[in-house]
Amino acid sequence: MSTPKNPAPEKSAMFGTYARTPLTFERGEGVRLYSSEGEEYLDFNSGIGVNALGHSDKGIKKALLEQSEKLWHVSNIYTIPQAEKLAQKLVKATFADAVFFTNSGAEAVECAIKTARHYFFDLKQPEKFEIIAFTGSFHGRTLGTIAAGGNPAYVEGFGPTLPGFTHIAPGDLKAVENAIGEATCAILIEPVQGEGGLNAMDKNFMSGLRKLCDRHNLLLILDEVQCGYGRTGKFFAYEWSGIEPDIMAVAKGIGAGFPLGACLATEKVAASMVPGTHGSTYGGNPLACAVGNAVIDHILADGFLAHVEKTGQVLNRYMQQLMQKYPDLVLDVRGKGLMAGMKIKPPIRDFVDSLRSHKLLCVAAGDNVLRFLPPLIITEDDIGEAFKKISAALDDFQSKTH
Ligand SMILES: *Cc1c(COP(=O)(O)O)cnc(C)c1O
């Protein structure tokens, strides 16, 4: 008896938390993914900004294979040389003096929040625990980070929201200053809002926040989980604004597909996180950090960030041209480097589906924005190819509505 070609799909045994499409991928190569049916897709999503080096990169495969032959995991009660080495590299390349490794972005933000609160606790100011955050932001899905993000849709139905967060519309320094009170301990912001709609903060706003923090004795926490690790053409997006944070959450690109995250801090702030204050079973294990070391070496190698900056400009040019060609359908162009997006008229979910039928993978963001997060190794030709597909999908939409 032969097996039917398309057996009736079994009911999924997984939580229904994602509106999944039935499409499955079997393998990836560079900026392309191949479905189980053997169809080729151009990947402008990168697993939401994770696959920074594309798929199947030789260097990180080698690092993973070599480490997997030796040792996968030991407890953080032992010294882990792979983690020490990666932390040294991060410290050398950033504002930070110390690193805590996590498995995800939300955990990195959680660590940032705990570190800020504990810093003031240690200064005998436990009444300072409130964090000013921003509307349109996304910081993760744990109970702490949904409170930090403040998106009502993510908070509702999950019991009392963790207290200690105030949300202000980004861009308004006066409003931020007015929100500062006796209880305020920090300001938390994504330098480029990802999920919220690719809203890049301007330089003056970022330096204004730094000044407010200095003037009012607050800590500046950056969530660079999505916009960091080379995504905008600098190693971290804060470098564009000429300021430095006190604490920063990192993830997504740091493991380029292996679950890894990190919370970075200055020596002064990290000093309060002594034994017993925080921990993670897996965070920074040998396997994850072996990959992390290969990723950071690749991203900080000569010419890599310059390539991201240049291709980011090409992407921006294509978006601008498209907005000129379809002024009624492409309403705005946003973002920075290879973290970009276009606010469009077609309903975003439908349009992402339509692009998929043209074999281009993108993801939606808030405010009906089509989000582009291609692997950082993307070429100008790949971008040209993607925009042919986007034009075709816009033509489809136009012919359907006229
Ligand atoms: C993705 C993301 C997070 C959460 O990361 P997870 O790994 O999903 O926990 C937090 N902040 C920002 C800015 C993100 O883009």
Tab-separated table of C-alpha atoms and ligand atoms in Angstrom:
chain	number	residue	atom	x	y	z
A	1	MET	CA	0.000	0.000	0.000
A	2	SER	CA	1.433	3.367	-0.973
A	3	THR	CA	1.221	6.325	1.337
A	4	PRO	CA	-1.106	9.055	0.096
A	5	LYS	CA	0.783	12.026	-1.387
A	6	ASN	CA	-0.909	14.547	0.855
A	7	PRO	CA	-1.998	12.743	4.007
A	8	ALA	CA	-4.631	14.609	5.984
A	9	PRO	CA	-2.702	16.826	8.384
A	10	GLU	CA	-2.843	15.597	11.940
A	11	LYS	CA	-4.242	18.047	14.448
A	12	SER	CA	-1.315	19.964	15.936
A	13	ALA	CA	-0.355	18.952	19.448
A	14	MET	CA	1.156	22.379	20.094
A	15	PHE	CA	-0.343	25.428	21.820
A	16	GLY	CA	-2.262	27.510	19.336
A	17	THR	CA	-0.236	30.634	20.166
A	18	TYR	CA	0.874	31.287	16.585
A	19	ALA	CA	-1.230	31.866	13.488
A	20	ARG	CA	1.013	29.520	11.526
A	21	THR	CA	0.953	28.993	7.780
A	22	PRO	CA	1.249	25.339	6.766
A	23	LEU	CA	4.520	26.045	4.914
A	24	THR	CA	7.482	24.009	6.193
A	25	PHE	CA	11.143	24.473	5.359
A	26	GLU	CA	13.670	21.723	5.000
A	27	ARG	CA	16.948	23.541	4.555
A	28	GLY	CA	18.533	26.928	4.085
A	29	GLU	CA	21.532	28.231	2.198
A	30	GLY	CA	22.687	31.830	2.529
A	31	VAL	CA	19.691	34.133	2.085
A	32	ARG	CA	17.474	31.382	0.673
A	33	LEU	CA	15.169	28.816	2.252
A	34	TYR	CA	13.901	25.650	0.587
A	35	SER	CA	10.461	24.242	1.387
A	36	SER	CA	9.700	20.553	1.808
A	37	GLU	CA	8.261	20.749	-1.726
A	38	GLY	CA	11.653	21.962	-2.949
A	39	GLU	CA	10.516	25.506	-3.666
A	40	GLU	CA	13.014	28.337	-3.207
A	41	TYR	CA	12.229	31.397	-1.090
A	42	LEU	CA	14.176	34.620	-0.601
A	43	ASP	CA	14.415	35.189	3.140
A	44	PHE	CA	13.852	38.828	4.180
A	45	ASN	CA	12.768	37.792	7.658
A	46	SER	CA	15.757	35.816	9.011
A	47	GLY	CA	13.637	34.204	11.707
A	48	ILE	CA	12.797	37.755	12.846
A	49	GLY	CA	16.283	39.197	12.719
A	50	VAL	CA	18.028	36.126	14.115
A	51	ASN	CA	19.855	34.509	11.185
A	52	ALA	CA	22.299	37.396	10.849
A	53	LEU	CA	24.754	35.273	8.844
A	54	GLY	CA	22.034	33.676	6.748
A	55	HIS	CA	21.507	29.933	6.712
A	56	SER	CA	24.162	27.244	6.881
A	57	ASP	CA	27.115	29.550	7.436
A	58	LYS	CA	30.317	27.488	7.347
A	59	GLY	CA	32.041	29.220	10.272
A	60	ILE	CA	29.250	28.850	12.798
A	61	LYS	CA	28.487	25.286	11.653
A	62	LYS	CA	32.127	24.395	12.284
A	63	ALA	CA	32.101	26.039	15.727
A	64	LEU	CA	28.925	24.165	16.698
A	65	LEU	CA	30.140	20.800	15.400
A	66	GLU	CA	33.545	21.079	17.065
A	67	GLN	CA	32.078	22.083	20.415
A	68	SER	CA	29.369	19.405	20.181
A	69	GLU	CA	32.091	16.754	20.009
A	70	LYS	CA	33.643	18.002	23.248
A	71	LEU	CA	31.117	19.366	25.743
A	72	TRP	CA	27.573	20.699	25.477
A	73	HIS	CA	26.623	21.926	28.870
A	74	VAL	CA	27.991	22.462	32.340
A	75	SER	CA	26.483	24.404	35.183
A	76	ASN	CA	27.297	28.052	35.723
A	77	ILE	CA	28.817	27.047	39.061
A	78	TYR	CA	31.911	26.209	36.979
A	79	THR	CA	34.000	28.603	34.918
A	80	ILE	CA	33.027	28.370	31.242
A	81	PRO	CA	35.948	29.508	29.041
A	82	GLN	CA	33.761	29.940	25.933
A	83	ALA	CA	31.525	32.345	27.876
A	84	GLU	CA	34.463	34.224	29.416
A	85	LYS	CA	35.935	34.708	25.955
A	86	LEU	CA	32.684	35.951	24.417
A	87	ALA	CA	32.121	38.332	27.344
A	88	GLN	CA	35.649	39.759	26.861
A	89	LYS	CA	34.926	40.379	23.179
A	90	LEU	CA	31.593	42.080	23.964
A	91	VAL	CA	33.189	44.274	26.602
A	92	LYS	CA	35.984	45.266	24.231
A	93	ALA	CA	33.536	46.224	21.463
A	94	THR	CA	30.968	48.142	23.540
A	95	PHE	CA	30.356	50.566	26.436
A	96	ALA	CA	30.031	47.609	28.813
A	97	ASP	CA	32.340	46.178	31.463
A	98	ALA	CA	30.364	43.040	32.358
A	99	VAL	CA	27.972	40.557	30.754
A	100	PHE	CA	25.251	38.163	31.935
A	101	PHE	CA	24.285	35.486	29.375
A	102	THR	CA	20.694	34.385	28.777
A	103	ASN	CA	18.853	32.159	26.286
A	104	SER	CA	16.514	34.765	24.849
A	105	GLY	CA	15.716	38.428	24.444
A	106	ALA	CA	13.030	38.582	27.114
A	107	GLU	CA	15.444	37.114	29.659
A	108	ALA	CA	18.055	39.706	28.681
A	109	VAL	CA	15.508	42.489	29.274
A	110	GLU	CA	14.430	40.856	32.567
A	111	CYS	CA	18.053	40.884	33.688
A	112	ALA	CA	18.340	44.551	32.678
A	113	ILE	CA	15.254	45.463	34.736
A	114	LYS	CA	16.445	43.480	37.759
A	115	THR	CA	19.934	44.993	37.510
A	116	ALA	CA	18.552	48.560	37.427
A	117	ARG	CA	16.282	47.963	40.405
A	118	HIS	CA	18.953	46.168	42.392
A	119	TYR	CA	21.487	48.923	41.751
A	120	PHE	CA	19.273	51.389	43.621
A	121	PHE	CA	18.364	48.800	46.267
A	122	ASP	CA	22.090	48.516	46.990
A	123	LEU	CA	22.336	52.292	47.251
A	124	LYS	CA	19.690	52.059	50.032
A	125	GLN	CA	17.113	53.594	47.676
A	126	PRO	CA	14.672	50.682	47.224
A	127	GLU	CA	11.876	53.206	46.630
A	128	LYS	CA	13.429	53.845	43.220
A	129	PHE	CA	12.070	50.996	41.071
A	130	GLU	CA	9.946	52.615	38.407
A	131	ILE	CA	11.006	52.550	34.771
A	132	ILE	CA	9.874	54.963	32.091
A	133	ALA	CA	9.267	53.042	28.861
A	134	PHE	CA	7.597	53.935	25.567
A	135	THR	CA	4.416	53.262	23.666
A	136	GLY	CA	4.906	51.128	20.553
A	137	SER	CA	7.721	49.198	22.180
A	138	PHE	CA	8.216	45.448	22.503
A	139	HIS	CA	10.417	43.887	25.163
A	140	GLY	CA	9.324	40.231	25.250
A	141	ARG	CA	6.568	37.958	26.521
A	142	THR	CA	7.427	37.175	30.142
A	143	LEU	CA	5.266	38.724	32.856
A	144	GLY	CA	7.957	41.357	33.485
A	145	THR	CA	8.601	42.225	29.870
A	146	ILE	CA	4.920	42.469	28.882
A	147	ALA	CA	4.586	45.009	31.687
A	148	ALA	CA	7.651	46.833	30.312
A	149	GLY	CA	6.261	46.774	26.767
A	150	GLY	CA	2.890	48.013	27.925
A	151	ASN	CA	0.992	46.729	24.873
A	152	PRO	CA	-2.551	46.239	26.284
A	153	ALA	CA	-3.152	43.278	23.938
A	154	TYR	CA	-0.258	41.366	25.514
A	155	VAL	CA	-1.059	42.229	29.122
A	156	GLU	CA	-4.779	41.517	29.169
A	157	GLY	CA	-5.893	38.260	30.721
A	158	PHE	CA	-2.716	37.472	32.610
A	159	GLY	CA	-3.566	38.701	36.066
A	160	PRO	CA	-2.121	41.728	37.827
A	161	THR	CA	0.445	43.519	35.674
A	162	LEU	CA	3.877	43.883	37.272
A	163	PRO	CA	3.924	47.412	38.697
A	164	GLY	CA	6.697	49.896	38.058
A	165	PHE	CA	6.361	50.956	34.422
A	166	THR	CA	5.120	54.207	32.903
A	167	HIS	CA	4.691	54.608	29.148
A	168	ILE	CA	5.291	57.799	27.181
A	169	ALA	CA	5.012	58.408	23.431
A	170	PRO	CA	8.553	58.337	21.996
A	171	GLY	CA	10.022	61.585	20.716
A	172	ASP	CA	8.711	63.939	23.389
A	173	LEU	CA	11.534	64.799	25.806
A	174	LYS	CA	9.366	67.215	27.808
A	175	ALA	CA	6.807	64.484	28.447
A	176	VAL	CA	9.581	62.141	29.581
A	177	GLU	CA	10.954	64.754	31.963
A	178	ASN	CA	7.479	65.414	33.368
A	179	ALA	CA	7.062	61.683	34.026
A	180	ILE	CA	10.224	61.493	36.149
A	181	GLY	CA	9.384	61.213	39.847
A	182	GLU	CA	10.811	60.098	43.189
A	183	ALA	CA	10.296	56.433	42.254
A	184	THR	CA	11.926	56.573	38.815
A	185	CYS	CA	15.085	54.487	38.486
A	186	ALA	CA	15.591	54.132	34.738
A	187	ILE	CA	14.500	54.852	31.184
A	188	LEU	CA	14.089	51.842	28.871
A	189	ILE	CA	13.971	52.221	25.091
A	190	GLU	CA	14.519	50.409	21.783
A	191	PRO	CA	16.714	52.748	19.667
A	192	VAL	CA	14.779	51.382	16.674
A	193	GLN	CA	11.363	49.962	17.571
A	194	GLY	CA	10.980	46.653	15.755
A	195	GLU	CA	7.633	45.080	16.340
A	196	GLY	CA	6.009	48.476	16.929
A	197	GLY	CA	6.601	49.572	13.329
A	198	LEU	CA	10.294	50.250	12.581
A	199	ASN	CA	10.353	53.587	14.330
A	200	ALA	CA	13.982	54.797	14.508
A	201	MET	CA	14.548	57.259	17.376
A	202	ASP	CA	16.308	60.416	16.308
A	203	LYS	CA	19.733	61.324	17.555
A	204	ASN	CA	18.567	64.318	19.574
A	205	PHE	CA	15.918	62.296	21.367
A	206	MET	CA	18.468	59.630	22.323
A	207	SER	CA	21.028	62.173	23.540
A	208	GLY	CA	18.209	64.031	25.333
A	209	LEU	CA	17.311	60.825	27.208
A	210	ARG	CA	20.959	60.386	28.194
A	211	LYS	CA	21.034	63.955	29.534
A	212	LEU	CA	17.810	63.418	31.488
A	213	CYS	CA	19.269	60.261	33.029
A	214	ASP	CA	22.440	62.105	34.025
A	215	ARG	CA	20.537	65.075	35.429
A	216	HIS	CA	18.059	62.987	37.444
A	217	ASN	CA	20.408	60.166	38.468
A	218	LEU	CA	18.618	57.501	36.397
A	219	LEU	CA	19.995	54.569	34.447
A	220	LEU	CA	19.579	54.388	30.670
A	221	ILE	CA	18.613	50.884	29.525
A	222	LEU	CA	18.623	50.072	25.816
A	223	ASP	CA	16.785	47.119	24.335
A	224	GLU	CA	18.957	46.276	21.334
A	225	VAL	CA	17.625	42.737	21.027
A	226	GLN	CA	16.482	43.449	17.467
A	227	CYS	CA	18.388	46.573	16.377
A	228	GLY	CA	21.781	45.496	17.764
A	229	TYR	CA	24.491	43.152	16.552
A	230	GLY	CA	25.227	44.900	13.279
A	231	ARG	CA	21.618	45.168	12.110
A	232	THR	CA	21.710	48.945	11.514
A	233	GLY	CA	25.260	49.080	10.127
A	234	LYS	CA	26.944	49.762	13.484
A	235	PHE	CA	27.667	46.984	15.976
A	236	PHE	CA	25.015	48.580	18.190
A	237	ALA	CA	22.440	51.185	17.192
A	238	TYR	CA	23.353	53.478	20.118
A	239	GLU	CA	26.612	54.251	18.300
A	240	TRP	CA	24.628	56.351	15.775
A	241	SER	CA	23.553	58.725	18.518
A	242	GLY	CA	26.964	59.297	20.118
A	243	ILE	CA	25.748	58.275	23.576
A	244	GLU	CA	26.215	55.196	25.730
A	245	PRO	CA	23.718	53.348	27.913
A	246	ASP	CA	24.277	51.975	31.426
A	247	ILE	CA	22.607	48.654	30.675
A	248	MET	CA	21.737	46.957	27.380
A	249	ALA	CA	19.762	43.862	26.405
A	250	VAL	CA	21.044	41.861	23.430
A	251	ALA	CA	19.805	38.674	21.722
A	252	LYS	CA	18.522	37.659	18.250
A	253	GLY	CA	21.655	38.096	16.066
A	254	ILE	CA	24.097	37.211	18.866
A	255	GLY	CA	23.623	33.465	18.333
A	256	ALA	CA	22.647	33.755	14.639
A	257	GLY	CA	20.133	30.926	15.190
A	258	PHE	CA	21.404	29.320	18.375
A	259	PRO	CA	19.349	30.513	21.383
A	260	LEU	CA	21.529	33.071	23.153
A	261	GLY	CA	21.070	36.477	24.704
A	262	ALA	CA	23.015	38.826	26.951
A	263	CYS	CA	22.590	41.681	29.365
A	264	LEU	CA	25.515	44.125	29.264
A	265	ALA	CA	26.272	46.745	31.897
A	266	THR	CA	28.876	49.173	33.159
A	267	GLU	CA	31.066	48.053	36.038
A	268	LYS	CA	29.357	50.490	38.410
A	269	VAL	CA	25.903	49.049	37.716
A	270	ALA	CA	26.878	45.387	37.388
A	271	ALA	CA	28.651	45.522	40.764
A	272	SER	CA	25.348	45.114	42.609
A	273	MET	CA	24.625	41.757	40.904
A	274	VAL	CA	26.512	39.590	43.391
A	275	PRO	CA	26.188	35.812	43.994
A	276	GLY	CA	22.582	34.878	44.651
A	277	THR	CA	20.972	37.861	42.917
A	278	HIS	CA	20.356	36.254	39.523
A	279	GLY	CA	20.991	33.086	37.539
A	280	SER	CA	20.158	30.892	34.573
A	281	THR	CA	20.639	27.155	34.104
A	282	TYR	CA	21.427	27.226	30.397
A	283	GLY	CA	22.496	30.863	29.963
A	284	GLY	CA	25.904	31.025	28.295
A	285	ASN	CA	26.596	27.302	28.117
A	286	PRO	CA	29.613	26.007	26.131
A	287	LEU	CA	27.597	25.117	23.017
A	288	ALA	CA	25.818	28.494	22.822
A	289	CYS	CA	28.997	30.471	23.498
A	290	ALA	CA	31.080	28.481	21.010
A	291	VAL	CA	28.592	29.632	18.373
A	292	GLY	CA	28.489	33.143	19.859
A	293	ASN	CA	32.277	33.471	19.534
A	294	ALA	CA	32.177	32.511	15.860
A	295	VAL	CA	29.302	34.939	15.213
A	296	ILE	CA	30.959	37.939	16.852
A	297	ASP	CA	34.250	37.290	15.024
A	298	HIS	CA	32.369	37.284	11.716
A	299	ILE	CA	30.366	40.429	12.468
A	300	LEU	CA	33.357	42.411	13.750
A	301	ALA	CA	35.642	41.269	10.913
A	302	ASP	CA	36.964	44.030	8.650
A	303	GLY	CA	34.380	45.306	6.191
A	304	PHE	CA	31.348	43.416	7.517
A	305	LEU	CA	29.560	46.346	9.165
A	306	ALA	CA	30.454	48.575	6.211
A	307	HIS	CA	28.697	46.020	3.989
A	308	VAL	CA	25.574	46.203	6.180
A	309	GLU	CA	25.601	49.993	6.076
A	310	LYS	CA	25.982	50.028	2.297
A	311	THR	CA	23.303	47.422	1.595
A	312	GLY	CA	21.072	49.217	4.109
A	313	GLN	CA	21.372	52.353	1.959
A	314	VAL	CA	20.531	50.319	-1.148
A	315	LEU	CA	17.455	48.902	0.604
A	316	ASN	CA	16.397	52.418	1.576
A	317	ARG	CA	16.809	53.624	-2.016
A	318	TYR	CA	14.605	50.797	-3.308
A	319	MET	CA	11.946	51.618	-0.714
A	320	GLN	CA	11.997	55.317	-1.683
A	321	GLN	CA	11.683	54.436	-5.368
A	322	LEU	CA	8.755	52.151	-4.629
A	323	MET	CA	7.031	54.890	-2.641
A	324	GLN	CA	7.403	57.200	-5.669
A	325	LYS	CA	6.077	54.563	-8.032
A	326	TYR	CA	3.112	53.583	-5.820
A	327	PRO	CA	2.307	56.735	-3.807
A	328	ASP	CA	-1.177	55.429	-2.954
A	329	LEU	CA	0.060	52.060	-1.704
A	330	VAL	CA	3.440	52.781	-0.093
A	331	LEU	CA	2.773	55.444	2.515
A	332	ASP	CA	6.016	55.711	4.493
A	333	VAL	CA	9.578	54.400	4.610
A	334	ARG	CA	11.170	53.702	7.980
A	335	GLY	CA	13.993	52.111	9.918
A	336	LYS	CA	17.760	52.056	9.820
A	337	GLY	CA	20.212	49.903	7.870
A	338	LEU	CA	18.933	46.367	7.342
A	339	MET	CA	16.162	46.895	9.892
A	340	ALA	CA	13.668	48.657	7.690
A	341	GLY	CA	10.037	48.793	6.738
A	342	MET	CA	7.329	50.418	4.661
A	343	LYS	CA	3.925	51.456	5.899
A	344	ILE	CA	1.616	50.213	3.180
A	345	LYS	CA	-2.058	50.492	2.287
A	346	PRO	CA	-2.860	46.802	1.650
A	347	PRO	CA	-3.761	45.006	4.895
A	348	ILE	CA	-0.390	43.819	6.151
A	349	ARG	CA	-1.241	40.162	6.898
A	350	ASP	CA	-2.747	39.681	3.416
A	351	PHE	CA	0.238	41.382	1.827
A	352	VAL	CA	2.747	39.189	3.660
A	353	ASP	CA	0.758	36.164	2.373
A	354	SER	CA	0.826	37.589	-1.139
A	355	LEU	CA	4.607	38.096	-0.980
A	356	ARG	CA	4.953	34.492	0.126
A	357	SER	CA	3.190	33.382	-3.039
A	358	HIS	CA	5.852	35.394	-4.895
A	359	LYS	CA	8.458	33.433	-2.887
A	360	LEU	CA	9.563	36.311	-0.708
A	361	LEU	CA	9.492	35.938	3.092
A	362	CYS	CA	8.778	39.052	5.153
A	363	VAL	CA	7.100	39.698	8.463
A	364	ALA	CA	4.533	42.240	9.549
A	365	ALA	CA	5.138	44.943	12.146
A	366	GLY	CA	2.710	47.246	13.954
A	367	ASP	CA	1.054	50.208	12.205
A	368	ASN	CA	0.557	48.130	9.029
A	369	VAL	CA	4.286	48.136	8.312
A	370	LEU	CA	5.980	45.551	6.109
A	371	ARG	CA	9.170	44.666	7.953
A	372	PHE	CA	12.490	43.791	6.291
A	373	LEU	CA	15.100	41.945	8.360
A	374	PRO	CA	17.224	40.174	5.746
A	375	PRO	CA	20.348	38.260	6.728
A	376	LEU	CA	23.199	40.769	7.058
A	377	ILE	CA	25.047	38.975	4.245
A	378	ILE	CA	22.427	40.090	1.716
A	379	THR	CA	23.720	41.447	-1.621
A	380	GLU	CA	22.466	44.338	-3.743
A	381	ASP	CA	21.238	41.810	-6.329
A	382	ASP	CA	19.170	40.009	-3.681
A	383	ILE	CA	17.573	43.316	-2.733
A	384	GLY	CA	16.787	44.042	-6.392
A	385	GLU	CA	15.167	40.622	-6.710
A	386	ALA	CA	13.087	41.157	-3.558
A	387	PHE	CA	11.773	44.488	-4.831
A	388	LYS	CA	10.707	42.948	-8.156
A	389	LYS	CA	8.587	40.561	-6.097
A	390	ILE	CA	7.205	43.388	-3.949
A	391	SER	CA	6.295	45.394	-7.083
A	392	ALA	CA	4.532	42.337	-8.489
A	393	ALA	CA	2.556	41.893	-5.266
A	394	LEU	CA	1.583	45.597	-5.292
A	395	ASP	CA	0.434	45.212	-8.927
A	396	ASP	CA	-1.655	42.190	-7.872
A	397	PHE	CA	-3.268	44.282	-5.136
A	398	GLN	CA	-3.951	47.172	-7.504
A	399	SER	CA	-5.537	44.990	-10.157
A	400	LYS	CA	-7.722	43.331	-7.510
A	401	THR	CA	-8.995	46.638	-6.133
A	402	HIS	CA	-9.566	48.384	-9.464
B	1	LIG	C1	12.397	39.829	19.990
B	1	LIG	C2	12.540	40.917	20.971
B	1	LIG	C3	12.504	40.672	22.359
B	1	LIG	C4	12.185	39.320	22.948
B	1	LIG	O1	13.084	38.337	22.563
B	1	LIG	P1	12.714	36.789	22.793
B	1	LIG	O2	13.975	36.078	22.385
B	1	LIG	O3	11.548	36.495	21.936
B	1	LIG	O4	12.399	36.623	24.232
B	1	LIG	C5	12.730	41.739	23.205
B	1	LIG	N1	12.963	42.968	22.731
B	1	LIG	C6	12.993	43.246	21.424
B	1	LIG	C7	13.299	44.625	20.958
B	1	LIG	C8	12.767	42.236	20.493
B	1	LIG	O5	12.760	42.514	19.176
